[in-house]
Each structure stands twice: as C-alpha cells, then as structure tokens.
PDB file of C-alpha atoms in Angstrom:
ATOM      1  CA  MET I1419       5.253  29.405 -26.975  1.00  0.00           C
ATOM      2  CA  PHE I1420       9.041  29.710 -26.455  1.00  0.00           C
ATOM      3  CA  SER I1421      10.352  32.119 -23.777  1.00  0.00           C
ATOM      4  CA  VAL I1422      13.586  32.457 -25.467  1.00  0.00           C
ATOM      5  CA  GLY I1423      14.269  36.200 -26.158  1.00  0.00           C
ATOM      6  CA  THR I1424      11.683  37.473 -23.874  1.00  0.00           C
ATOM      7  CA  THR I1425      13.516  37.794 -20.425  1.00  0.00           C
ATOM      8  CA  ASN I1426      15.591  40.871 -21.007  1.00  0.00           C
ATOM      9  CA  GLU I1427      13.393  43.204 -18.880  1.00  0.00           C
ATOM     10  CA  SER I1428      12.097  40.838 -16.397  1.00  0.00           C
ATOM     11  CA  VAL I1429      15.505  39.593 -15.315  1.00  0.00           C
ATOM     12  CA  ARG I1430      16.853  43.115 -15.018  1.00  0.00           C
ATOM     13  CA  VAL I1431      13.936  44.246 -12.978  1.00  0.00           C
ATOM     14  CA  GLU I1432      14.223  41.372 -10.668  1.00  0.00           C
ATOM     15  CA  TRP I1433      17.897  41.953 -10.261  1.00  0.00           C
ATOM     16  CA  ILE I1434      17.236  45.726  -9.435  1.00  0.00           C
ATOM     17  CA  GLU I1435      14.702  44.906  -6.822  1.00  0.00           C
ATOM     18  CA  LYS I1436      16.771  42.349  -5.149  1.00  0.00           C
ATOM     19  CA  THR I1437      19.890  44.531  -5.154  1.00  0.00           C
ATOM     20  CA  LEU I1438      18.160  47.582  -3.852  1.00  0.00           C
ATOM     21  CA  LYS I1439      17.236  45.573  -0.684  1.00  0.00           C
ATOM     22  CA  LYS I1440      20.947  45.368   0.076  1.00  0.00           C
ATOM     23  CA  ILE I1441      21.041  49.094   0.678  1.00  0.00           C
ATOM     24  CA  PRO I1442      20.177  49.722   4.377  1.00  0.00           C
ATOM     25  CA  ALA I1443      16.992  51.505   5.251  1.00  0.00           C
ATOM     26  CA  GLY I1444      16.818  55.127   5.816  1.00  0.00           C
ATOM     27  CA  LEU I1445      19.823  56.006   3.426  1.00  0.00           C
ATOM     28  CA  THR I1446      19.420  58.584   0.729  1.00  0.00           C
ATOM     29  CA  LEU I1447      19.282  57.219  -2.826  1.00  0.00           C
ATOM     30  CA  LEU I1448      19.596  59.311  -5.987  1.00  0.00           C
ATOM     31  CA  ASP I1449      18.075  57.759  -9.031  1.00  0.00           C
ATOM     32  CA  ALA I1450      20.247  59.416 -11.856  1.00  0.00           C
ATOM     33  CA  GLY I1451      18.530  59.418 -15.163  1.00  0.00           C
ATOM     34  CA  ALA I1452      15.247  58.452 -13.341  1.00  0.00           C
ATOM     35  CA  GLY I1453      12.966  59.055 -16.297  1.00  0.00           C
ATOM     36  CA  GLU I1454       9.430  58.101 -15.073  1.00  0.00           C
ATOM     37  CA  SER I1455      10.792  56.717 -11.865  1.00  0.00           C
ATOM     38  CA  GLN I1456       9.789  53.089 -12.425  1.00  0.00           C
ATOM     39  CA  PHE I1457      11.788  51.744  -9.615  1.00  0.00           C
ATOM     40  CA  LYS I1458      10.819  54.109  -6.920  1.00  0.00           C
ATOM     41  CA  LYS I1459       8.383  51.426  -5.889  1.00  0.00           C
ATOM     42  CA  PHE I1460      11.420  49.406  -4.773  1.00  0.00           C
ATOM     43  CA  CYS I1461      12.788  52.204  -2.790  1.00  0.00           C
ATOM     44  CA  GLY I1462      10.250  52.449   0.068  1.00  0.00           C
ATOM     45  CA  HIS I1463      12.965  51.915   2.750  1.00  0.00           C
ATOM     46  CA  LEU I1464      15.196  54.804   1.272  1.00  0.00           C
ATOM     47  CA  LYS I1465      14.934  58.478   0.930  1.00  0.00           C
ATOM     48  CA  TYR I1466      14.432  58.656  -2.871  1.00  0.00           C
ATOM     49  CA  ILE I1467      15.478  61.645  -5.125  1.00  0.00           C
ATOM     50  CA  ALA I1468      14.714  61.547  -8.890  1.00  0.00           C
ATOM     51  CA  GLN I1469      16.960  63.222 -11.250  1.00  0.00           C
ATOM     52  CA  ASP I1470      16.781  63.594 -15.131  1.00  0.00           C
ATOM     53  CA  PHE I1471      17.631  65.983 -17.817  1.00  0.00           C
ATOM     54  CA  GLY I1472      13.985  66.032 -18.619  1.00  0.00           C
ATOM     55  CA  GLN I1473      14.249  66.660 -22.351  1.00  0.00           C
ATOM     56  CA  TYR I1474      12.849  63.335 -23.806  1.00  0.00           C
ATOM     57  CA  HIS I1475       9.148  63.473 -24.273  1.00  0.00           C
ATOM     58  CA  GLY I1476       8.373  59.997 -25.849  1.00  0.00           C
ATOM     59  CA  GLU I1477       8.249  61.003 -29.507  1.00  0.00           C
ATOM     60  CA  GLY I1478      10.611  61.071 -32.439  1.00  0.00           C
ATOM     61  CA  GLU I1479      11.113  60.306 -36.284  1.00  0.00           C
ATOM     62  CA  VAL I1480      13.965  57.910 -35.899  1.00  0.00           C
ATOM     63  CA  GLY I1481      14.165  54.485 -34.055  1.00  0.00           C
ATOM     64  CA  LEU I1482      12.018  53.315 -31.174  1.00  0.00           C
ATOM     65  CA  HIS I1483      10.000  55.467 -28.951  1.00  0.00           C
ATOM     66  CA  THR I1484       7.684  55.160 -26.076  1.00  0.00           C
ATOM     67  CA  GLY I1485       5.073  57.365 -27.651  1.00  0.00           C
ATOM     68  CA  THR I1486       4.532  59.292 -24.173  1.00  0.00           C
ATOM     69  CA  TRP I1487       6.926  60.165 -21.325  1.00  0.00           C
ATOM     70  CA  ASP I1488       6.055  61.895 -18.074  1.00  0.00           C
ATOM     71  CA  ASN I1489       8.845  64.139 -16.605  1.00  0.00           C
ATOM     72  CA  SER I1490       6.614  65.739 -13.968  1.00  0.00           C
ATOM     73  CA  LYS I1491       7.803  63.470 -11.061  1.00  0.00           C
ATOM     74  CA  LEU I1492      11.415  64.676 -11.175  1.00  0.00           C
ATOM     75  CA  ASP I1493      13.021  66.333  -8.133  1.00  0.00           C
ATOM     76  CA  ILE I1494      16.057  67.553  -9.937  1.00  0.00           C
ATOM     77  CA  VAL I1495      16.229  68.574 -13.631  1.00  0.00           C
ATOM     78  CA  SER I1496      19.958  68.802 -14.727  1.00  0.00           C
ATOM     79  CA  ASP I1497      22.676  67.368 -16.793  1.00  0.00           C
ATOM     80  CA  ILE I1498      23.797  64.048 -15.295  1.00  0.00           C
ATOM     81  CA  THR I1499      27.251  65.096 -15.245  1.00  0.00           C
ATOM     82  CA  ALA I1500      26.620  68.311 -13.198  1.00  0.00           C
ATOM     83  CA  ILE I1501      23.922  67.353 -10.611  1.00  0.00           C
ATOM     84  CA  PRO I1502      23.339  70.413  -8.225  1.00  0.00           C
ATOM     85  CA  LEU I1503      24.047  68.529  -5.156  1.00  0.00           C
ATOM     86  CA  PRO I1504      27.085  68.986  -2.675  1.00  0.00           C
ATOM     87  CA  ASP I1505      29.976  66.513  -2.620  1.00  0.00           C
ATOM     88  CA  ALA I1506      29.472  63.360  -0.743  1.00  0.00           C
ATOM     89  CA  SER I1507      25.663  64.203  -0.191  1.00  0.00           C
ATOM     90  CA  VAL I1508      24.069  60.887  -1.066  1.00  0.00           C
ATOM     91  CA  ASP I1509      24.422  57.341   0.147  1.00  0.00           C
ATOM     92  CA  ALA I1510      23.652  55.494  -2.999  1.00  0.00           C
ATOM     93  CA  ILE I1511      23.056  56.134  -6.616  1.00  0.00           C
ATOM     94  CA  MET I1512      20.968  54.068  -8.994  1.00  0.00           C
ATOM     95  CA  CYS I1513      21.388  54.563 -12.862  1.00  0.00           C
ATOM     96  CA  THR I1514      19.417  52.119 -14.892  1.00  0.00           C
ATOM     97  CA  GLU I1515      19.460  51.807 -18.698  1.00  0.00           C
ATOM     98  CA  VAL I1516      20.808  55.502 -18.997  1.00  0.00           C
ATOM     99  CA  PHE I1517      24.502  55.276 -20.084  1.00  0.00           C
ATOM    100  CA  GLU I1518      23.710  54.616 -23.739  1.00  0.00           C
ATOM    101  CA  HIS I1519      21.824  58.037 -23.662  1.00  0.00           C
ATOM    102  CA  ILE I1520      24.765  60.048 -22.236  1.00  0.00           C
ATOM    103  CA  PRO I1521      27.380  61.559 -24.641  1.00  0.00           C
ATOM    104  CA  ASP I1522      30.157  60.983 -22.036  1.00  0.00           C
ATOM    105  CA  ALA I1523      29.365  58.052 -19.698  1.00  0.00           C
ATOM    106  CA  VAL I1524      32.673  58.308 -18.026  1.00  0.00           C
ATOM    107  CA  ALA I1525      31.917  61.848 -16.918  1.00  0.00           C
ATOM    108  CA  ALA I1526      28.741  60.520 -15.302  1.00  0.00           C
ATOM    109  CA  ILE I1527      30.770  58.053 -13.396  1.00  0.00           C
ATOM    110  CA  ARG I1528      33.062  60.819 -12.259  1.00  0.00           C
ATOM    111  CA  GLU I1529      30.039  62.887 -11.082  1.00  0.00           C
ATOM    112  CA  PHE I1530      28.582  59.760  -9.176  1.00  0.00           C
ATOM    113  CA  SER I1531      32.041  59.456  -7.334  1.00  0.00           C
ATOM    114  CA  ARG I1532      31.717  63.064  -6.318  1.00  0.00           C
ATOM    115  CA  LEU I1533      28.294  62.548  -4.961  1.00  0.00           C
ATOM    116  CA  VAL I1534      28.467  59.209  -3.119  1.00  0.00           C
ATOM    117  CA  LYS I1535      29.726  59.185   0.272  1.00  0.00           C
ATOM    118  CA  PRO I1536      32.561  56.821   1.225  1.00  0.00           C
ATOM    119  CA  GLY I1537      31.127  53.390   1.858  1.00  0.00           C
ATOM    120  CA  GLY I1538      28.226  54.324  -0.302  1.00  0.00           C
ATOM    121  CA  TYR I1539      26.424  52.224  -3.097  1.00  0.00           C
ATOM    122  CA  LEU I1540      26.290  52.387  -6.790  1.00  0.00           C
ATOM    123  CA  LEU I1541      23.754  50.370  -8.772  1.00  0.00           C
ATOM    124  CA  LEU I1542      24.177  50.476 -12.694  1.00  0.00           C
ATOM    125  CA  THR I1543      22.585  48.649 -15.585  1.00  0.00           C
ATOM    126  CA  ALA I1544      22.932  49.359 -19.144  1.00  0.00           C
ATOM    127  CA  PRO I1545      22.765  47.459 -22.503  1.00  0.00           C
ATOM    128  CA  PHE I1546      25.495  45.345 -23.926  1.00  0.00           C
ATOM    129  CA  ALA I1547      23.991  46.007 -27.291  1.00  0.00           C
ATOM    130  CA  SER I1548      21.007  48.120 -28.271  1.00  0.00           C
ATOM    131  CA  ILE I1549      19.180  49.359 -31.408  1.00  0.00           C
ATOM    132  CA  THR I1550      18.390  53.110 -31.772  1.00  0.00           C
ATOM    133  CA  HIS I1551      15.882  54.274 -29.197  1.00  0.00           C
ATOM    134  CA  PHE I1552      14.923  57.686 -27.638  1.00  0.00           C
ATOM    135  CA  ALA I1553      16.656  59.299 -30.591  1.00  0.00           C
ATOM    136  CA  PRO I1554      18.308  61.768 -30.715  1.00  0.00           C
ATOM    137  CA  TYR I1555      19.470  60.893 -27.242  1.00  0.00           C
ATOM    138  CA  HIS I1556      21.162  57.667 -27.963  1.00  0.00           C
ATOM    139  CA  PHE I1557      24.938  57.909 -28.043  1.00  0.00           C
ATOM    140  CA  ALA I1558      26.233  54.414 -27.634  1.00  0.00           C
ATOM    141  CA  THR I1559      24.941  50.978 -28.601  1.00  0.00           C
ATOM    142  CA  GLY I1560      26.056  49.589 -25.263  1.00  0.00           C
ATOM    143  CA  PHE I1561      28.849  48.739 -22.787  1.00  0.00           C
ATOM    144  CA  ASN I1562      30.565  45.377 -21.939  1.00  0.00           C
ATOM    145  CA  ARG I1563      31.872  44.298 -18.581  1.00  0.00           C
ATOM    146  CA  TYR I1564      35.287  45.800 -19.259  1.00  0.00           C
ATOM    147  CA  PHE I1565      33.915  49.291 -19.365  1.00  0.00           C
ATOM    148  CA  TYR I1566      32.919  48.989 -15.657  1.00  0.00           C
ATOM    149  CA  GLU I1567      36.055  47.046 -14.729  1.00  0.00           C
ATOM    150  CA  LYS I1568      38.170  49.725 -16.009  1.00  0.00           C
ATOM    151  CA  HIS I1569      36.282  52.896 -15.165  1.00  0.00           C
ATOM    152  CA  LEU I1570      34.690  52.149 -11.756  1.00  0.00           C
ATOM    153  CA  PRO I1571      37.872  51.554  -9.906  1.00  0.00           C
ATOM    154  CA  ASP I1572      39.418  54.539 -11.551  1.00  0.00           C
ATOM    155  CA  PHE I1573      36.900  56.681  -9.755  1.00  0.00           C
ATOM    156  CA  GLY I1574      37.002  54.861  -6.395  1.00  0.00           C
ATOM    157  CA  PHE I1575      34.322  52.143  -6.786  1.00  0.00           C
ATOM    158  CA  ALA I1576      34.872  48.454  -5.868  1.00  0.00           C
ATOM    159  CA  ILE I1577      32.642  46.106  -7.714  1.00  0.00           C
ATOM    160  CA  GLU I1578      30.746  43.657  -5.536  1.00  0.00           C
ATOM    161  CA  ASP I1579      28.495  42.072  -8.151  1.00  0.00           C
ATOM    162  CA  LEU I1580      28.643  42.000 -12.016  1.00  0.00           C
ATOM    163  CA  GLN I1581      25.926  39.983 -13.821  1.00  0.00           C
ATOM    164  CA  LEU I1582      25.651  39.414 -17.598  1.00  0.00           C
ATOM    165  CA  ASN I1583      21.915  39.382 -18.476  1.00  0.00           C
ATOM    166  CA  GLY I1584      21.104  36.871 -21.095  1.00  0.00           C
ATOM    167  CA  ASN I1585      23.501  35.373 -23.693  1.00  0.00           C
ATOM    168  CA  TYR I1586      24.124  35.308 -27.509  1.00  0.00           C
ATOM    169  CA  PHE I1587      21.197  32.913 -28.242  1.00  0.00           C
ATOM    170  CA  GLU I1588      18.736  34.951 -26.167  1.00  0.00           C
ATOM    171  CA  PHE I1589      19.737  38.204 -27.766  1.00  0.00           C
ATOM    172  CA  VAL I1590      19.457  36.731 -31.290  1.00  0.00           C
ATOM    173  CA  ALA I1591      15.981  35.526 -30.321  1.00  0.00           C
ATOM    174  CA  GLN I1592      15.000  38.945 -29.033  1.00  0.00           C
ATOM    175  CA  GLU I1593      15.804  40.467 -32.412  1.00  0.00           C
ATOM    176  CA  THR I1594      14.180  37.531 -34.234  1.00  0.00           C
ATOM    177  CA  ARG I1595      11.030  38.439 -32.383  1.00  0.00           C
ATOM    178  CA  ARG I1596      11.472  41.953 -33.575  1.00  0.00           C
ATOM    179  CA  VAL I1597      11.419  41.041 -37.239  1.00  0.00           C
ATOM    180  CA  LYS I1598       7.752  41.155 -37.813  1.00  0.00           C
ATOM    181  CA  GLN I1599       7.541  44.790 -36.560  1.00  0.00           C
ATOM    182  CA  MET I1600      10.716  45.813 -38.451  1.00  0.00           C
ATOM    183  CA  ALA I1601       9.634  44.205 -41.677  1.00  0.00           C
ATOM    184  CA  SER I1602       6.370  46.112 -41.574  1.00  0.00           C
ATOM    185  CA  ARG I1603       8.112  49.464 -40.719  1.00  0.00           C
ATOM    186  CA  TYR I1604      11.112  49.375 -42.930  1.00  0.00           C
ATOM    187  CA  SER I1605      10.370  46.934 -45.738  1.00  0.00           C
ATOM    188  CA  GLY I1606       6.515  47.444 -46.063  1.00  0.00           C
ATOM    189  CA  VAL I1607       6.250  43.595 -45.726  1.00  0.00           C
ATOM    190  CA  LYS I1608       3.634  41.542 -43.793  1.00  0.00           C
ATOM    191  CA  LEU I1609       5.148  38.290 -42.893  1.00  0.00           C
ATOM    192  CA  SER I1610       3.475  35.317 -44.719  1.00  0.00           C
ATOM    193  CA  PHE I1611       2.405  32.157 -42.852  1.00  0.00           C
ATOM    194  CA  PHE I1612       5.387  30.474 -44.291  1.00  0.00           C
ATOM    195  CA  GLN I1613       7.741  33.116 -42.973  1.00  0.00           C
ATOM    196  CA  LYS I1614       6.090  33.081 -39.529  1.00  0.00           C
ATOM    197  CA  SER I1615       6.622  29.243 -39.442  1.00  0.00           C
ATOM    198  CA  VAL I1616      10.176  29.642 -40.245  1.00  0.00           C
ATOM    199  CA  GLN I1617      10.612  32.388 -37.542  1.00  0.00           C
ATOM    200  CA  HIS I1618       8.739  29.969 -35.154  1.00  0.00           C
ATOM    201  CA  LEU I1619      11.111  27.116 -35.903  1.00  0.00           C
ATOM    202  CA  TRP I1620      14.222  29.369 -35.529  1.00  0.00           C
ATOM    203  CA  LEU I1621      13.078  30.410 -32.137  1.00  0.00           C
ATOM    204  CA  LYS I1622      12.729  26.773 -31.236  1.00  0.00           C
ATOM    205  CA  VAL I1623      16.404  26.172 -32.383  1.00  0.00           C
ATOM    206  CA  LEU I1624      17.659  29.255 -30.359  1.00  0.00           C
ATOM    207  CA  GLU I1625      15.697  28.095 -27.161  1.00  0.00           C
ATOM    208  CA  GLY I1626      17.360  24.681 -27.427  1.00  0.00           C
ATOM    209  CA  LEU I1627      20.883  26.290 -27.894  1.00  0.00           C
ATOM    210  CA  SER I1628      20.364  28.746 -24.924  1.00  0.00           C
ATOM    211  CA  GLU I1629      19.234  25.770 -22.748  1.00  0.00           C
ATOM    212  CA  LYS I1630      22.689  24.254 -23.459  1.00  0.00           C
ATOM    213  CA  ASP I1631      24.699  27.320 -23.428  1.00  0.00           C
ATOM    214  CA  LYS I1632      28.033  27.275 -21.754  1.00  0.00           C
ATOM    215  CA  GLY I1633      29.163  30.946 -21.689  1.00  0.00           C
ATOM    216  CA  SER I1634      28.198  32.693 -24.868  1.00  0.00           C
ATOM    217  CA  SER I1635      27.448  35.833 -22.872  1.00  0.00           C
ATOM    218  CA  GLU I1636      31.044  36.653 -23.192  1.00  0.00           C
ATOM    219  CA  LEU I1637      30.382  37.357 -26.847  1.00  0.00           C
ATOM    220  CA  LEU I1638      26.934  39.116 -26.548  1.00  0.00           C
ATOM    221  CA  SER I1639      24.099  39.624 -24.039  1.00  0.00           C
ATOM    222  CA  TYR I1640      21.142  41.734 -23.373  1.00  0.00           C
ATOM    223  CA  GLY I1641      23.120  43.985 -20.741  1.00  0.00           C
ATOM    224  CA  VAL I1642      25.393  44.180 -17.695  1.00  0.00           C
ATOM    225  CA  HIS I1643      24.201  44.764 -14.153  1.00  0.00           C
ATOM    226  CA  VAL I1644      26.732  46.051 -11.608  1.00  0.00           C
ATOM    227  CA  PHE I1645      26.630  46.749  -7.861  1.00  0.00           C
ATOM    228  CA  ALA I1646      29.604  48.661  -6.375  1.00  0.00           C
ATOM    229  CA  ARG I1647      30.765  50.388  -3.159  1.00  0.00           C
ATOM    230  CA  LYS I1648      32.638  53.618  -2.879  1.00  0.00           C
ATOM    231  CA  LYS I1649      35.985  53.162  -1.098  1.00  0.00           C
TER     232      LYS I1649
END
C-alpha cells in the first residue's frame, strides 16, 4: 500500500521527541494544553508540569472526536491565557496541536512570554489546515508560518527551527483516505469496488507527485513545527 497521506502524526511525534532532547536536563517544562500528556514520555530528563482547561471529554455531536478523554493527570486546570504561575517561572513551554482550540492564540503566546525565563525554550506545533474536531472547542482551521514569524518576535521569542510537515499532495492524500469514512457518515454511502479502485489509483498518483515535490508546502501542509528561544 502507499504511504502517501499517512505520515502527519508520525513525523510530528518524531520532531517533538528530537526537539525535546535539545532542552537541557533538569529544567522545568510546562506542557500547555497537555490533554492526556502523550508526550510526557519524552520528558524524563525534565521537571514536567501538565496544564489544560480540562473541559473536553472526548464526545460531541459535531465533527471528529476521540470517544474518551482522560483529564485526571493534569497538574494545573486553567485557561491557557491565564495560567496560575509566577512570571518567569518555567524554563520551557511545549504546546502541541492546541492553538486551533484557543479562541485567542496570540493571547496564549503573550502568556507564554510571561511565563518563560529569558533564554528559555518554546516548542509549538499546530495544523496548517484542519477539519472540525473536538467541537465546540475548535476556533481556527490552522496557522501558517507567517503567524509564528509575526507574533513570536513580537513577544520576545527568536525562532531557531521552523518545519513544514508534509506538502500539498500529502494533505490531499490524507483527505482522500478519509473519504470512505465521510461518505458513510455524511452521505450514507458505502464505497463500491469501483470507487475504491479509483481512490487507490488516485493515491498512487498523489504518491508519485509527492515524491517529485519541489516546494508545494508553501501552499498547504499538514502543519507547522516551531522551536524558539526567549530573548
């Protein structure tokens, strides 16, 4: 089978694990919007604090949901724009796949700037584009690189690494793979053998185009990964 359209999460997780290793051992890291703390396993060398608003429970009537969600492991339950910690009290903040769920993402960056010590670290990932998920807590479809390049310096962060995850063809392939589920849910249609064959051929086309890609991520990608330092 083709791998095109399947690497969104795996590439992101690999980047997060690798980037967390750049943060020196013994420092305090705040996982802002931690959810179920899926990346705590990569933070064994750090003093880990999990924060989240704690109101999502995995279920809803609209869009995609996880079915279950465990908020029991949070250290801090608060709004992400008003975290009850003193100024300059953490060495690093990680915030992964959260910005689209914040009504005011710029306010979150402002809060991160308040909390991170000078010289400290900020690790961010968020979708470039996303379909509705975790509703009603889904306030933006995504963020491109210019969002970070504008707002992070405004709040005292210097970007050290910015990666675009995937490309136009990979994103189209991801959504092509989702058609079977969406057809059943929203059209009440089970794809025929012919339709599945067409889908298979289209994925083959997209894989070939992705292999020859020369920069389509400037138009569309899965998401953006950013590592920055506080000035």
